[in-house]
Short mmCIF file of C-alpha atoms and ligand atoms in Angstrom, two decimals:
data_model
loop_
_atom_site.label_atom_id
_atom_site.label_comp_id
_atom_site.label_asym_id
_atom_site.label_seq_id
_atom_site.Cartn_x
_atom_site.Cartn_y
_atom_site.Cartn_z
CA MET A 1 5.80 -18.12 -28.11
CA ASN A 2 8.00 -20.80 -28.83
CA ALA A 3 10.99 -20.12 -25.86
CA ARG A 4 13.04 -22.90 -27.45
CA ARG A 5 13.52 -21.91 -30.58
CA ARG A 6 12.36 -17.96 -31.29
CA THR A 7 15.49 -16.81 -31.26
CA ALA A 8 17.18 -19.38 -34.45
CA SER A 9 18.28 -17.78 -37.19
CA ALA A 10 16.47 -19.89 -40.50
CA GLN A 11 17.33 -19.18 -44.31
CA THR A 12 13.85 -19.36 -44.81
CA ALA A 13 11.17 -17.82 -42.90
CA LEU A 14 6.86 -17.84 -43.72
CA VAL A 15 5.26 -14.86 -42.44
CA TRP A 16 1.52 -15.82 -41.97
CA PHE A 17 -0.19 -12.65 -42.93
CA ARG A 18 -4.05 -12.83 -41.22
CA ARG A 19 -5.38 -9.22 -40.48
CA ASP A 20 -2.49 -7.44 -40.19
CA LEU A 21 -2.62 -6.77 -44.42
CA ARG A 22 -0.05 -4.46 -44.41
CA LEU A 23 4.00 -3.67 -45.07
CA THR A 24 4.63 -1.00 -42.99
CA ASP A 25 4.87 -1.52 -38.76
CA ASN A 26 4.44 -5.08 -39.25
CA PRO A 27 6.55 -6.84 -36.37
CA ALA A 28 5.79 -10.57 -37.95
CA LEU A 29 7.20 -9.64 -41.39
CA LEU A 30 10.24 -7.64 -39.41
CA HIS A 31 11.07 -10.76 -37.18
CA ALA A 32 11.07 -12.68 -40.40
CA LEU A 33 13.29 -10.44 -42.02
CA GLU A 34 15.79 -10.03 -38.99
CA HIS A 35 16.06 -13.52 -38.66
CA ALA A 36 15.97 -15.43 -41.87
CA GLU A 37 17.61 -14.83 -45.34
CA ARG A 38 14.43 -15.66 -47.43
CA VAL A 39 11.12 -14.59 -46.53
CA VAL A 40 7.75 -16.08 -48.27
CA PRO A 41 4.44 -14.38 -47.65
CA VAL A 42 1.81 -16.21 -47.14
CA PHE A 43 -2.47 -16.01 -46.64
CA VAL A 44 -4.41 -19.05 -46.14
CA TYR A 45 -7.92 -18.80 -46.80
CA SER A 46 -9.54 -21.32 -43.72
CA PRO A 47 -13.04 -19.73 -42.95
CA ASP A 48 -14.35 -22.94 -41.43
CA GLU A 49 -11.91 -22.31 -38.66
CA ASP A 50 -14.40 -20.05 -37.20
CA ALA A 51 -17.50 -21.31 -38.95
CA SER A 52 -19.58 -19.67 -36.34
CA TRP A 53 -18.42 -16.00 -37.50
CA ALA A 54 -16.85 -16.60 -40.52
CA PRO A 55 -16.73 -13.55 -42.50
CA GLY A 56 -20.23 -11.93 -43.67
CA ALA A 57 -20.43 -11.00 -47.49
CA ALA A 58 -19.20 -7.37 -46.75
CA SER A 59 -16.14 -8.69 -44.89
CA ARG A 60 -15.11 -11.20 -47.73
CA TRP A 61 -15.59 -7.96 -50.53
CA TRP A 62 -13.31 -5.94 -48.08
CA LEU A 63 -10.70 -9.10 -47.62
CA HIS A 64 -10.42 -9.82 -51.53
CA HIS A 65 -9.61 -6.50 -52.49
CA SER A 66 -6.85 -6.14 -49.68
CA LEU A 67 -5.36 -8.84 -50.48
CA VAL A 68 -4.63 -7.49 -53.77
CA ALA A 69 -3.58 -4.47 -52.66
CA LEU A 70 -1.16 -6.56 -50.57
CA ASP A 71 0.20 -8.72 -53.35
CA ALA A 72 0.61 -5.64 -55.45
CA GLY A 73 2.63 -4.16 -52.58
CA LEU A 74 4.63 -6.75 -52.12
CA ARG A 75 5.42 -7.36 -55.94
CA LYS A 76 6.77 -4.06 -56.04
CA ILE A 77 9.30 -4.78 -53.74
CA GLY A 78 10.34 -8.16 -55.23
CA SER A 79 8.34 -10.54 -53.81
CA GLN A 80 4.34 -11.71 -54.08
CA LEU A 81 1.74 -13.10 -51.70
CA ILE A 82 1.30 -16.88 -51.60
CA VAL A 83 -2.44 -17.66 -51.03
CA LEU A 84 -3.57 -20.85 -49.88
CA LYS A 85 -6.86 -22.05 -49.69
CA ALA A 86 -7.33 -25.04 -47.46
CA ALA A 87 -9.92 -26.62 -44.99
CA ASP A 88 -7.34 -26.07 -41.79
CA SER A 89 -4.42 -23.40 -41.42
CA LEU A 90 -1.94 -26.21 -40.08
CA SER A 91 -2.24 -28.79 -43.20
CA ALA A 92 -1.69 -25.56 -45.12
CA LEU A 93 1.29 -23.98 -43.41
CA ARG A 94 2.99 -27.62 -43.05
CA ASP A 95 2.87 -27.95 -46.91
CA GLY A 96 4.08 -24.50 -47.48
CA LEU A 97 7.30 -25.23 -44.86
CA ARG A 98 8.14 -28.68 -46.74
CA LYS A 99 7.66 -26.77 -50.48
CA THR A 100 9.78 -24.13 -49.15
CA GLY A 101 12.26 -25.74 -46.38
CA ALA A 102 11.58 -23.09 -44.01
CA THR A 103 11.82 -23.39 -40.43
CA LEU A 104 10.39 -20.61 -39.20
CA VAL A 105 6.86 -19.24 -39.32
CA CYS A 106 6.11 -15.42 -37.91
CA TRP A 107 3.02 -14.41 -37.41
CA ASN A 108 1.22 -11.47 -35.56
CA LYS A 109 -1.32 -12.34 -33.01
CA LEU A 110 -5.30 -12.25 -33.19
CA TYR A 111 -6.97 -12.11 -29.88
CA GLU A 112 -10.50 -13.34 -30.99
CA PRO A 113 -11.59 -16.64 -28.85
CA ALA A 114 -11.35 -19.73 -32.39
CA ALA A 115 -8.44 -17.89 -33.56
CA LEU A 116 -6.09 -18.10 -30.20
CA LYS A 117 -7.52 -21.70 -29.85
CA ARG A 118 -6.26 -22.15 -33.41
CA ASP A 119 -3.51 -20.56 -32.81
CA ALA A 120 -1.95 -22.15 -30.49
CA ARG A 121 -3.23 -25.59 -31.88
CA VAL A 122 -0.81 -24.72 -34.63
CA ALA A 123 2.24 -23.16 -32.46
CA ALA A 124 1.99 -26.58 -31.03
CA ALA A 125 1.55 -28.52 -33.81
CA LEU A 126 4.91 -26.71 -35.27
CA ASP A 127 6.72 -26.57 -32.35
CA ASP A 128 6.13 -30.50 -32.52
CA ASP A 129 7.48 -30.94 -36.01
CA GLY A 130 10.95 -28.84 -35.05
CA VAL A 131 9.90 -25.21 -36.44
CA SER A 132 10.37 -22.16 -34.83
CA VAL A 133 7.54 -19.70 -34.77
CA GLU A 134 7.29 -16.16 -33.61
CA GLN A 135 3.92 -14.53 -32.97
CA SER A 136 3.99 -10.53 -32.07
CA ASN A 137 1.59 -8.06 -31.56
CA GLY A 138 0.49 -5.47 -34.65
CA ALA A 139 -2.99 -5.20 -33.56
CA LEU A 140 -3.34 -3.70 -30.11
CA LEU A 141 -1.16 -1.22 -28.51
CA PHE A 142 -0.91 -3.31 -25.97
CA GLU A 143 -1.64 -7.10 -25.75
CA PRO A 144 -4.77 -8.28 -23.56
CA GLY A 145 -3.44 -9.61 -20.28
CA THR A 146 -0.67 -6.59 -19.76
CA VAL A 147 -3.67 -4.28 -18.71
CA LEU A 148 -4.80 -4.96 -15.17
CA ASN A 149 -6.39 -3.16 -11.96
CA GLN A 150 -4.95 -2.82 -8.65
CA GLN A 151 -6.30 -6.48 -8.18
CA SER A 152 -4.50 -7.93 -11.09
CA LEU A 153 -8.21 -8.33 -12.89
CA PRO A 154 -9.67 -7.01 -15.92
CA TYR A 155 -11.13 -3.95 -16.05
CA ARG A 156 -14.65 -4.07 -16.76
CA VAL A 157 -15.06 -0.19 -16.82
CA PHE A 158 -13.83 1.81 -19.65
CA THR A 159 -12.66 5.45 -17.93
CA PRO A 160 -9.81 3.41 -15.45
CA PHE A 161 -8.99 1.08 -18.38
CA TRP A 162 -8.34 4.21 -20.92
CA ARG A 163 -6.48 6.04 -17.50
CA THR A 164 -3.95 3.44 -17.60
CA VAL A 165 -3.64 2.84 -20.90
CA GLU A 166 -3.11 6.52 -21.67
CA LYS A 167 -0.26 6.48 -19.00
CA LEU A 168 1.54 3.47 -20.93
CA LEU A 169 1.38 5.35 -24.39
CA PRO A 170 4.72 6.77 -24.42
CA THR A 171 6.16 3.90 -23.68
CA LEU A 172 5.18 2.53 -27.07
CA PRO A 173 8.09 2.04 -29.21
CA PRO A 174 7.83 3.79 -32.93
CA PRO A 175 6.43 2.19 -35.68
CA SER A 176 8.67 0.77 -38.09
CA LYS A 177 8.83 1.64 -41.61
CA ALA A 178 8.04 -0.87 -44.66
CA PRO A 179 10.77 -2.79 -46.14
CA ARG A 180 12.29 -1.22 -49.38
CA LYS A 181 13.11 -4.80 -50.88
CA LEU A 182 12.13 -8.20 -50.14
CA PRO A 183 13.61 -11.35 -51.60
CA PRO A 184 11.87 -12.91 -54.17
CA VAL A 185 10.14 -16.06 -53.12
CA PRO A 186 10.80 -19.75 -54.54
CA ARG A 187 9.67 -20.18 -58.31
CA GLY A 188 7.50 -22.65 -58.51
CA LEU A 189 5.40 -22.74 -55.35
CA ALA A 190 1.59 -23.82 -55.72
CA HIS A 191 -0.94 -21.62 -54.98
CA VAL A 192 -4.21 -20.20 -55.50
CA ALA A 193 -5.32 -16.82 -57.54
CA ILE A 194 -7.27 -14.57 -55.38
CA ASP A 195 -10.18 -14.45 -57.39
CA ASP A 196 -10.16 -18.31 -56.82
CA LEU A 197 -11.43 -17.57 -53.18
CA GLU A 198 -14.51 -16.61 -54.61
CA LEU A 199 -14.45 -13.50 -52.21
CA LEU A 200 -16.24 -11.40 -54.49
CA PRO A 201 -20.42 -11.57 -54.45
CA LYS A 202 -21.83 -13.83 -57.69
CA ASN A 203 -24.60 -11.31 -58.09
CA PRO A 204 -23.14 -7.75 -58.15
CA TRP A 205 -24.69 -5.77 -55.29
CA ASP A 206 -20.93 -4.24 -54.27
CA GLU A 207 -21.24 -0.93 -56.38
CA GLY A 208 -21.77 1.16 -53.49
CA LEU A 209 -18.87 -0.71 -51.57
CA ALA A 210 -16.90 0.03 -54.76
CA ALA A 211 -17.59 3.82 -54.56
CA SER A 212 -17.12 4.04 -50.84
CA TRP A 213 -13.73 2.52 -49.75
CA THR A 214 -10.35 2.19 -51.07
CA PRO A 215 -9.21 -1.10 -49.20
CA GLY A 216 -5.37 -1.88 -49.01
CA GLU A 217 -2.32 -0.26 -47.06
CA ILE A 218 -2.21 2.86 -49.21
CA GLY A 219 -6.14 3.42 -48.82
CA ALA A 220 -5.77 3.52 -45.02
CA ALA A 221 -2.54 5.51 -45.02
CA ARG A 222 -4.37 7.98 -47.26
CA GLN A 223 -7.46 7.95 -45.18
CA LEU A 224 -5.36 9.04 -41.79
CA LYS A 225 -3.71 11.89 -43.69
CA GLN A 226 -7.19 13.22 -44.72
CA PHE A 227 -8.71 12.85 -40.87
CA GLY A 228 -5.35 13.92 -39.72
CA LYS A 229 -6.20 17.60 -41.54
CA HIS A 230 -9.54 18.54 -39.28
CA VAL A 231 -8.75 16.47 -36.07
CA ALA A 232 -9.61 19.26 -34.11
CA SER A 233 -12.93 19.39 -35.43
CA TYR A 234 -13.47 15.88 -33.87
CA PRO A 235 -14.82 16.10 -30.78
CA THR A 236 -17.75 18.60 -31.79
CA GLY A 237 -17.91 16.77 -35.45
CA ARG A 238 -18.28 13.48 -34.41
CA ASP A 239 -21.78 12.72 -33.71
CA ARG A 240 -22.91 14.36 -37.25
CA PRO A 241 -23.74 11.44 -39.37
CA ASP A 242 -24.78 14.31 -42.70
CA ARG A 243 -20.71 15.05 -42.39
CA VAL A 244 -17.95 13.30 -42.74
CA GLU A 245 -15.67 14.09 -39.17
CA THR A 246 -14.80 10.79 -38.33
CA SER A 247 -11.72 8.71 -39.48
CA ARG A 248 -13.49 5.87 -41.33
CA LEU A 249 -10.47 3.63 -40.28
CA SER A 250 -12.34 1.01 -39.01
CA PRO A 251 -11.83 -1.47 -41.99
CA HIS A 252 -8.73 -0.58 -42.17
CA LEU A 253 -7.89 -1.38 -38.72
CA HIS A 254 -9.72 -4.14 -38.34
CA PHE A 255 -8.02 -6.05 -41.18
CA GLY A 256 -4.80 -4.73 -40.13
CA GLU A 257 -3.74 -2.21 -43.03
CA ILE A 258 -3.28 -0.11 -40.30
CA GLY A 259 -2.06 -0.48 -36.96
CA PRO A 260 -3.17 1.20 -33.88
CA ARG A 261 0.49 2.35 -33.14
CA GLN A 262 0.91 4.46 -36.35
CA ILE A 263 -2.25 6.43 -35.56
CA VAL A 264 -0.83 7.30 -32.27
CA ALA A 265 2.54 8.30 -33.56
CA MET A 266 1.11 10.02 -36.35
CA LEU A 267 -1.72 12.00 -34.80
CA ARG A 268 0.59 13.02 -31.59
CA HIS A 269 3.46 14.71 -34.07
CA SER A 270 0.96 15.99 -36.77
CA GLY A 271 0.14 19.34 -35.25
CA HIS A 272 0.15 21.55 -32.24
CA GLY A 273 -2.40 24.18 -31.04
CA ALA A 274 -4.87 23.56 -28.01
CA SER A 275 -7.76 22.24 -30.21
CA GLN A 276 -5.58 20.06 -32.52
CA ALA A 277 -4.53 18.17 -29.32
CA LYS A 278 -7.85 17.87 -27.79
CA GLY A 279 -9.14 16.44 -31.07
CA THR A 280 -6.76 14.23 -30.82
CA ASP A 281 -7.13 13.16 -27.58
CA SER A 282 -10.73 12.75 -28.39
CA TYR A 283 -10.25 10.68 -31.24
CA LEU A 284 -7.50 8.40 -29.06
CA ARG A 285 -10.11 7.81 -26.89
CA GLN A 286 -11.86 5.80 -29.51
CA ILE A 287 -8.76 4.02 -30.23
CA GLY A 288 -8.70 2.84 -26.71
CA TRP A 289 -12.64 1.91 -27.29
CA ARG A 290 -11.46 -0.78 -29.54
CA GLU A 291 -8.76 -1.59 -27.03
CA PHE A 292 -11.05 -1.88 -24.11
CA ALA A 293 -13.16 -4.67 -26.67
CA HIS A 294 -10.66 -6.72 -27.50
CA HIS A 295 -9.11 -6.83 -24.14
CA LEU A 296 -12.86 -7.60 -22.74
CA LEU A 297 -13.48 -10.63 -25.33
CA PHE A 298 -10.18 -11.65 -24.30
CA HIS A 299 -10.87 -12.47 -20.70
CA PHE A 300 -14.65 -12.74 -21.66
CA PRO A 301 -14.47 -14.81 -24.67
CA ASP A 302 -17.71 -16.59 -24.24
CA THR A 303 -19.84 -12.86 -24.67
CA THR A 304 -19.69 -13.25 -28.47
CA ASP A 305 -22.92 -15.14 -27.66
CA ALA A 306 -23.80 -14.46 -24.23
CA PRO A 307 -24.26 -11.25 -22.30
CA LEU A 308 -21.51 -10.32 -19.89
CA ASP A 309 -23.72 -9.21 -17.14
CA LYS A 310 -24.69 -12.80 -16.60
CA ARG A 311 -28.36 -11.04 -14.91
CA PHE A 312 -29.36 -10.26 -18.91
CA ALA A 313 -29.22 -14.31 -19.08
CA LYS A 314 -32.84 -14.63 -18.62
CA GLN A 315 -34.11 -12.10 -20.77
CA LYS A 316 -37.13 -12.79 -22.89
CA TRP A 317 -37.22 -11.63 -26.39
CA ARG A 318 -39.65 -11.19 -29.34
CA ARG A 319 -39.69 -12.96 -32.41
CA SER A 320 -40.96 -11.08 -35.33
CA ALA A 321 -39.31 -12.11 -38.56
CA ALA A 322 -41.06 -9.40 -40.51
CA ASP A 323 -39.80 -6.27 -37.88
CA LEU A 324 -36.67 -7.81 -38.37
CA ARG A 325 -36.92 -7.47 -42.16
CA ALA A 326 -38.41 -4.31 -41.88
CA TRP A 327 -35.39 -2.98 -39.84
CA GLN A 328 -32.64 -4.94 -41.87
CA ARG A 329 -34.01 -3.01 -44.91
CA GLY A 330 -34.62 0.18 -43.77
CA ALA A 331 -37.98 -0.02 -44.07
CA THR A 332 -39.32 0.96 -40.41
CA GLY A 333 -41.15 3.61 -40.73
CA ILE A 334 -38.74 5.43 -38.74
CA PRO A 335 -36.58 7.73 -41.16
CA LEU A 336 -33.39 8.19 -39.06
CA VAL A 337 -33.32 4.10 -38.56
CA ASP A 338 -34.34 3.87 -42.04
CA ALA A 339 -31.31 6.15 -43.12
CA GLY A 340 -28.31 4.30 -41.14
CA MET A 341 -29.56 0.58 -42.47
CA ARG A 342 -30.03 1.68 -45.96
CA GLU A 343 -26.29 3.61 -45.20
CA LEU A 344 -25.12 0.10 -44.17
CA TRP A 345 -26.50 -1.84 -46.80
CA ARG A 346 -25.29 0.56 -49.78
CA THR A 347 -21.74 1.45 -48.54
CA GLY A 348 -21.04 -1.50 -45.55
CA TRP A 349 -20.35 1.07 -42.74
CA MET A 350 -22.78 2.85 -40.59
CA HIS A 351 -22.03 5.60 -38.27
CA ASN A 352 -21.51 5.29 -35.10
CA ARG A 353 -24.49 7.61 -33.50
CA ILE A 354 -26.54 5.78 -36.15
CA ARG A 355 -25.21 2.58 -34.87
CA MET A 356 -26.47 3.44 -31.23
CA ILE A 357 -29.86 4.07 -32.34
CA THR A 358 -30.56 1.48 -34.65
CA ALA A 359 -29.64 -1.35 -32.00
CA SER A 360 -31.33 0.63 -29.42
CA VAL A 361 -34.58 0.68 -31.78
CA LEU A 362 -33.98 -2.96 -32.44
CA THR A 363 -33.12 -4.29 -28.78
CA LYS A 364 -35.34 -1.85 -26.81
CA ASN A 365 -38.04 -0.38 -28.88
CA LEU A 366 -38.31 -3.96 -30.73
CA GLN A 367 -37.43 -6.29 -28.27
CA ILE A 368 -35.54 -8.75 -30.93
CA HIS A 369 -32.42 -10.32 -29.41
CA TRP A 370 -29.37 -8.00 -29.99
CA LEU A 371 -27.66 -11.05 -31.20
CA GLN A 372 -29.83 -11.23 -34.42
CA GLY A 373 -29.19 -7.20 -34.81
CA ALA A 374 -25.34 -8.51 -34.22
CA ARG A 375 -25.33 -10.79 -36.81
CA TRP A 376 -26.93 -9.04 -39.12
CA PHE A 377 -23.99 -6.14 -38.92
CA TRP A 378 -21.74 -9.18 -38.84
CA GLU A 379 -22.65 -9.87 -42.37
CA THR A 380 -23.38 -6.19 -44.01
CA LEU A 381 -20.19 -3.93 -42.26
CA VAL A 382 -17.07 -3.97 -44.08
CA ASP A 383 -15.93 -3.35 -40.54
CA ALA A 384 -17.60 -6.36 -38.85
CA ASP A 385 -15.27 -7.13 -36.07
CA LEU A 386 -15.86 -9.71 -33.59
CA ALA A 387 -14.90 -7.52 -30.32
CA ASN A 388 -15.91 -4.25 -31.06
CA ASN A 389 -19.77 -5.44 -32.83
CA THR A 390 -19.77 -7.38 -29.64
CA LEU A 391 -18.90 -4.59 -27.35
CA GLY A 392 -21.44 -2.28 -29.28
CA TRP A 393 -24.46 -4.23 -29.08
CA GLN A 394 -24.07 -5.21 -25.63
CA TRP A 395 -23.21 -1.88 -24.86
CA VAL A 396 -26.86 -0.69 -26.52
CA ALA A 397 -28.86 -3.91 -24.56
CA GLY A 398 -27.60 -3.17 -21.56
CA CYS A 399 -25.90 -6.46 -20.84
CA GLY A 400 -22.21 -5.67 -21.50
CA ALA A 401 -19.06 -4.00 -19.35
CA ASP A 402 -19.75 -0.26 -18.85
CA ALA A 403 -23.08 -0.57 -20.78
CA ALA A 404 -25.40 2.11 -21.31
CA PRO A 405 -27.73 2.16 -18.09
CA TYR A 406 -31.15 -0.06 -19.18
CA TYR A 407 -33.58 2.86 -18.67
CA ARG A 408 -31.10 4.90 -22.20
CA ILE A 409 -33.74 4.23 -24.82
CA PHE A 410 -32.35 6.22 -27.63
CA ASN A 411 -36.02 8.36 -29.08
CA PRO A 412 -34.81 8.76 -32.86
CA VAL A 413 -37.32 11.37 -33.35
CA LEU A 414 -35.20 13.52 -31.01
CA GLN A 415 -31.78 12.01 -32.16
CA ALA A 416 -32.74 13.40 -35.68
CA LYS A 417 -33.37 16.88 -34.50
CA ARG A 418 -30.34 16.91 -32.71
CA PHE A 419 -27.87 15.17 -34.54
CA ASP A 420 -29.01 15.63 -38.02
CA PRO A 421 -30.07 19.33 -37.61
CA LEU A 422 -30.52 19.86 -41.59
CA ARG A 423 -32.19 16.26 -42.04
CA GLY A 424 -29.34 16.11 -44.43
CA TYR A 425 -28.59 12.65 -43.27
CA ILE A 426 -32.24 11.40 -43.95
CA ARG A 427 -32.58 13.46 -47.17
CA HIS A 428 -30.20 11.88 -48.71
CA TRP A 429 -30.62 7.93 -47.47
CA VAL A 430 -34.19 8.12 -47.52
CA PRO A 431 -35.24 10.16 -50.74
CA GLU A 432 -39.06 9.45 -50.77
CA LEU A 433 -39.01 11.88 -47.90
CA ALA A 434 -36.95 14.70 -49.26
CA ARG A 435 -39.41 17.05 -50.08
CA LEU A 436 -40.93 17.12 -46.31
CA PRO A 437 -39.79 20.12 -44.63
CA ASP A 438 -37.75 20.06 -41.75
CA ARG A 439 -40.44 19.87 -39.45
CA TRP A 440 -41.68 16.73 -40.10
CA ILE A 441 -39.37 14.61 -42.26
CA HIS A 442 -37.89 12.69 -39.38
CA GLN A 443 -41.59 11.97 -38.09
CA PRO A 444 -44.17 11.99 -40.96
CA TRP A 445 -46.56 10.07 -39.37
CA ALA A 446 -47.17 13.15 -37.04
CA ALA A 447 -47.24 15.01 -40.22
CA PRO A 448 -50.84 16.97 -41.65
CA ALA A 449 -52.43 15.37 -44.69
CA ALA A 450 -51.92 18.81 -46.80
CA VAL A 451 -48.03 18.70 -46.19
CA LEU A 452 -47.83 15.14 -46.95
CA GLN A 453 -49.69 15.64 -50.25
CA ARG A 454 -47.61 18.05 -51.31
CA ALA A 455 -44.41 16.51 -50.56
CA GLY A 456 -45.41 13.52 -52.69
CA VAL A 457 -45.43 11.28 -49.63
CA GLU A 458 -48.31 8.85 -49.40
CA LEU A 459 -48.08 6.68 -46.03
CA ASP A 460 -47.82 2.57 -46.63
CA LYS A 461 -47.66 3.61 -50.45
CA THR A 462 -44.48 5.31 -50.86
CA TYR A 463 -43.18 4.95 -47.31
CA PRO A 464 -44.36 2.77 -44.86
CA ARG A 465 -45.98 3.62 -41.63
CA PRO A 466 -43.70 2.98 -38.51
CA VAL A 467 -43.76 -0.57 -37.23
CA LEU A 468 -43.85 0.61 -33.63
CA ASP A 469 -45.36 2.85 -31.37
CA LEU A 470 -42.65 4.59 -29.79
CA GLY A 471 -43.93 6.05 -26.80
CA GLU A 472 -45.50 2.44 -25.81
CA SER A 473 -42.24 0.05 -27.44
CA ARG A 474 -40.36 2.70 -24.41
CA LYS A 475 -42.86 2.14 -22.05
CA ARG A 476 -42.80 -1.77 -21.97
CA ALA A 477 -39.11 -1.96 -22.44
CA LEU A 478 -38.89 -0.10 -19.43
CA GLN A 479 -40.91 -2.44 -17.65
CA VAL A 480 -38.80 -5.71 -19.10
CA TYR A 481 -35.48 -4.05 -17.92
CA SER A 482 -36.54 -2.93 -14.90
CA GLN A 483 -37.82 -6.52 -14.18
CA LEU A 484 -34.60 -8.05 -14.95
CA ARG A 485 -32.53 -5.90 -12.51
P1 FAD B 501 -13.99 7.11 -35.30
O1 FAD B 501 -14.70 7.67 -34.98
O2 FAD B 501 -13.14 7.57 -36.42
O3 FAD B 501 -13.06 6.39 -34.31
C1 FAD B 501 -11.44 5.91 -34.70
C2 FAD B 501 -11.34 4.01 -34.53
O4 FAD B 501 -11.71 3.74 -33.10
C3 FAD B 501 -12.53 3.22 -35.57
O5 FAD B 501 -12.45 2.85 -36.45
C4 FAD B 501 -12.60 2.08 -34.36
O6 FAD B 501 -11.61 1.34 -34.56
C5 FAD B 501 -12.32 2.40 -33.06
N1 FAD B 501 -13.85 2.68 -32.55
C6 FAD B 501 -14.78 4.21 -32.74
N2 FAD B 501 -15.71 3.55 -31.68
C7 FAD B 501 -15.56 2.43 -30.99
C8 FAD B 501 -16.34 1.89 -30.14
N3 FAD B 501 -17.26 2.38 -29.71
N4 FAD B 501 -16.18 0.32 -29.81
C9 FAD B 501 -14.97 0.22 -30.44
N5 FAD B 501 -13.74 0.97 -30.94
C10 FAD B 501 -14.67 1.89 -31.23
N6 FAD B 501 -16.96 -0.99 -34.66
C11 FAD B 501 -15.95 -1.70 -35.53
O7 FAD B 501 -14.81 -1.57 -35.96
N7 FAD B 501 -16.59 -3.00 -35.93
C12 FAD B 501 -18.03 -3.08 -35.64
O8 FAD B 501 -18.61 -4.75 -36.11
C13 FAD B 501 -18.57 -2.67 -34.94
N8 FAD B 501 -19.66 -2.75 -34.61
C14 FAD B 501 -20.65 -2.04 -33.32
C15 FAD B 501 -21.96 -1.95 -33.58
C16 FAD B 501 -22.89 -1.44 -32.52
C17 FAD B 501 -24.32 -1.55 -31.94
C18 FAD B 501 -22.19 0.48 -31.95
C19 FAD B 501 -22.89 0.93 -31.33
C20 FAD B 501 -20.54 0.23 -32.32
C21 FAD B 501 -20.11 -0.79 -33.08
N9 FAD B 501 -18.65 -0.53 -33.59
C22 FAD B 501 -17.68 -1.34 -34.17
C23 FAD B 501 -18.14 0.85 -33.38
C24 FAD B 501 -18.31 2.15 -33.98
O9 FAD B 501 -19.28 2.21 -34.23
C25 FAD B 501 -17.25 2.01 -35.12
O10 FAD B 501 -15.84 1.32 -34.71
C26 FAD B 501 -17.12 3.46 -35.58
O11 FAD B 501 -18.24 3.97 -36.13
C27 FAD B 501 -16.39 3.42 -36.95
O12 FAD B 501 -15.79 4.38 -37.81
P2 FAD B 501 -14.63 5.49 -37.89
O13 FAD B 501 -13.55 4.83 -38.20
O14 FAD B 501 -15.09 6.78 -38.67
O15 FAD B 501 -14.87 6.09 -36.06
#
């Protein structure tokens, strides 16, 4: 934060929107309104600033629609979003400052390594220019660095981290309301149309995304309200991929269309009763995982590409373009895995349990590097999030903080029996197997020939044989992991 100039009042302030695409409980916007007479909302599209983790295709789709929604929200209250495209944010902001005469820039912090570096550079340069900078936290419950263990070190295990955070929850300020009115932006400010950012795909593969989501603050609020009604069933329902039991707020949270503080406030005040309270606690614990992931990435920035647990740095991985492709396309011949990968491709989202299972099959059974999986998720998830994705993949691969033990290798057949008991998830996403009876649909390779024939399934013709033997590959993986340890 710019200590020297932080409290200076200004005639005009720029609010630099990034991944805080909302008007409610937006601390940067609030600060600008309190300290300036005119407020100019700006979004700078500069994907090359983090070339190694630039947004993937599904994220770009979401971003387009989220920007359209934010602009519409701003227009309703008298303003608009000034969208700029630039090689670097600093030059775009300087241009904006020159054209508006603004002397204050406010933004909400991001905590990923590249964003932190960029923001430090921008803040220092603006400070040199004599411009005030105010950086706020709108993305997390508590800022990284403020939740430490008794030795003042970052937590590497989730449960004690969450115990500490839970105690701090009552200290959170209540979320602030969206402004009812904003001053108009100065006339004639140069900006580009959202369409000109070319975020949407050239070949229209996004129908499934459009049918599944409503990006933007209104969509996020609606989703939270809907989820609030059945939070009581979350602890038991959250592992059922065949039902809508989780909140599906992840892309909204990633783009900051809703903040975690709003979620805490809404759920804590949404009802009474033991099951409601239990559901809320269980759900907030998941918000805690998000918090943990962001704090970890802040403290261990190289984990986006390297294992946190250095013992795993020397792990040898298999290379198989054919197996990787079969996994990506949902054609491994293992129905639960294929269902998940197809859900991802079609909707840009996958249920958490299925993320764990598909990741386990890739990294453990197929022995393909977790980064290859992380990269595919990065390209295809609408909620692709560097902190959560890194934590998720390293957890499954067994090389991260608080990781799954090396011997935990999810068996997709047993997992299907347990978590897709009616086989509705597999039937929906792998319709070519739909007529197989429950006993065989999650393992068609084991079904008697007559059963396959009656169901119209011809292995390797209508549906592939498995790319691996689950039992053999499990044994091999256990050997590799026990040597590494
Ligand atoms: P809910 O169950 O409703 O949870 C509410 C919120 O809590 C989520 O929206 C999310 O923000 C957070 N959350 C829940 N579980 C986790 C978790 N395990 N780690 C961190 N935060 C969590 N989540 C992402 O947001 N982006 C990713 O790129 C991502 N990649 C993943 C990769 C792998 C291999 C795995 C195993 C998990 C990954 N997750 C990721 C975590 C989790 O699967 C999703 O957050 C969750 O499925 C989103 O659905 P939801 O909003 O309905 O979740």
